[in-house]
């Protein structure tokens, strides 16, 4: 999934519950925080591009659910 350069500020928490996601490009947006759902299901992600956003941290519980990164 590619959402780069879309002026996104947030992602719905449900985004991280899509079990078939493998590639995500969210670079060059305005994302400043990430909401973490209770039922994280994105364990197949092997590429996550988040450069050039406004994030100051990334939720550790979300990162730990992506063992292929």
PDB file of C-alpha atoms in Angstrom:
ATOM      1  CA  UNK A   1       0.000   0.000   0.000  1.00  0.00           C
ATOM      2  CA  UNK A   2       1.383   3.392  -0.924  1.00  0.00           C
ATOM      3  CA  UNK A   3       0.066   6.561   0.686  1.00  0.00           C
ATOM      4  CA  UNK A   4       3.120   8.763   0.347  1.00  0.00           C
ATOM      5  CA  UNK A   5       2.777  12.500  -0.342  1.00  0.00           C
ATOM      6  CA  UNK A   6      -0.905  12.665   0.596  1.00  0.00           C
ATOM      7  CA  UNK A   7      -0.777  15.213   3.432  1.00  0.00           C
ATOM      8  CA  UNK A   8      -2.040  12.573   5.848  1.00  0.00           C
ATOM      9  CA  UNK A   9      -2.063  13.669   9.463  1.00  0.00           C
ATOM     10  CA  UNK A  10      -3.399  10.488  11.067  1.00  0.00           C
ATOM     11  CA  UNK A  11      -4.164   6.900  10.276  1.00  0.00           C
ATOM     12  CA  UNK A  12      -7.168   5.112  11.690  1.00  0.00           C
ATOM     13  CA  UNK A  13      -6.187   2.511  14.280  1.00  0.00           C
ATOM     14  CA  UNK A  14      -7.969  -0.077  12.132  1.00  0.00           C
ATOM     15  CA  UNK A  15      -5.226   0.363   9.524  1.00  0.00           C
ATOM     16  CA  UNK A  16      -2.959  -1.798  11.698  1.00  0.00           C
ATOM     17  CA  UNK A  17      -5.530  -4.620  11.841  1.00  0.00           C
ATOM     18  CA  UNK A  18      -5.163  -5.552   8.157  1.00  0.00           C
ATOM     19  CA  UNK A  19      -3.454  -8.971   8.305  1.00  0.00           C
ATOM     20  CA  UNK A  20      -2.369  -9.132   4.648  1.00  0.00           C
ATOM     21  CA  UNK A  21      -0.342  -5.907   4.598  1.00  0.00           C
ATOM     22  CA  UNK A  22       3.246  -6.545   3.541  1.00  0.00           C
ATOM     23  CA  UNK A  23       4.473  -3.165   2.241  1.00  0.00           C
ATOM     24  CA  UNK A  24       3.455   0.268   3.525  1.00  0.00           C
ATOM     25  CA  UNK A  25       4.773   3.585   2.286  1.00  0.00           C
ATOM     26  CA  UNK A  26       3.556   6.490   4.413  1.00  0.00           C
ATOM     27  CA  UNK A  27       6.513   8.781   3.768  1.00  0.00           C
ATOM     28  CA  UNK A  28       6.269  12.496   3.039  1.00  0.00           C
ATOM     29  CA  UNK A  29       3.053  13.148   4.916  1.00  0.00           C
ATOM     30  CA  UNK A  30       2.276  15.085   8.101  1.00  0.00           C
ATOM     31  CA  UNK A  31       1.643  12.163  10.426  1.00  0.00           C
ATOM     32  CA  UNK A  32       2.364  13.292  13.984  1.00  0.00           C
ATOM     33  CA  UNK A  33       1.031  10.367  15.998  1.00  0.00           C
ATOM     34  CA  UNK A  34      -0.022   6.765  15.563  1.00  0.00           C
ATOM     35  CA  UNK A  35      -3.046   5.203  17.199  1.00  0.00           C
ATOM     36  CA  UNK A  36      -2.598   1.607  18.249  1.00  0.00           C
ATOM     37  CA  UNK A  37      -5.596  -0.746  18.120  1.00  0.00           C
ATOM     38  CA  UNK A  38      -6.289  -3.443  20.682  1.00  0.00           C
ATOM     39  CA  UNK A  39      -6.140  -6.151  18.025  1.00  0.00           C
ATOM     40  CA  UNK A  40      -2.955  -5.535  16.037  1.00  0.00           C
ATOM     41  CA  UNK A  41      -2.817  -7.949  13.099  1.00  0.00           C
ATOM     42  CA  UNK A  42      -0.117  -6.572  10.811  1.00  0.00           C
ATOM     43  CA  UNK A  43       2.540  -9.218  11.441  1.00  0.00           C
ATOM     44  CA  UNK A  44       3.364  -9.724   7.733  1.00  0.00           C
ATOM     45  CA  UNK A  45       4.740  -6.225   7.172  1.00  0.00           C
ATOM     46  CA  UNK A  46       8.297  -6.431   5.884  1.00  0.00           C
ATOM     47  CA  UNK A  47       8.659  -2.847   4.607  1.00  0.00           C
ATOM     48  CA  UNK A  48       7.433   0.216   6.481  1.00  0.00           C
ATOM     49  CA  UNK A  49       8.438   3.616   5.151  1.00  0.00           C
ATOM     50  CA  UNK A  50       7.617   6.542   7.439  1.00  0.00           C
ATOM     51  CA  UNK A  51      10.281   9.131   6.601  1.00  0.00           C
ATOM     52  CA  UNK A  52       9.544  12.841   6.432  1.00  0.00           C
ATOM     53  CA  UNK A  53       6.624  12.888   8.817  1.00  0.00           C
ATOM     54  CA  UNK A  54       6.188  14.717  12.117  1.00  0.00           C
ATOM     55  CA  UNK A  55       6.582  11.689  14.383  1.00  0.00           C
ATOM     56  CA  UNK A  56       8.754  11.976  17.450  1.00  0.00           C
ATOM     57  CA  UNK A  57       8.250   8.344  18.496  1.00  0.00           C
ATOM     58  CA  UNK A  58       6.812   5.068  17.255  1.00  0.00           C
ATOM     59  CA  UNK A  59       4.652   2.840  19.484  1.00  0.00           C
ATOM     60  CA  UNK A  60       6.777  -0.079  20.686  1.00  0.00           C
ATOM     61  CA  UNK A  61       3.776  -2.415  20.882  1.00  0.00           C
ATOM     62  CA  UNK A  62       3.108  -1.800  17.202  1.00  0.00           C
ATOM     63  CA  UNK A  63       6.728  -2.321  16.236  1.00  0.00           C
ATOM     64  CA  UNK A  64       6.942  -5.559  18.221  1.00  0.00           C
ATOM     65  CA  UNK A  65       3.974  -6.909  16.266  1.00  0.00           C
ATOM     66  CA  UNK A  66       5.991  -6.667  13.021  1.00  0.00           C
ATOM     67  CA  UNK A  67       8.644  -9.398  13.364  1.00  0.00           C
ATOM     68  CA  UNK A  68       9.703  -9.189   9.704  1.00  0.00           C
ATOM     69  CA  UNK A  69      10.976  -5.606   9.957  1.00  0.00           C
TER      70      UNK A  69
END
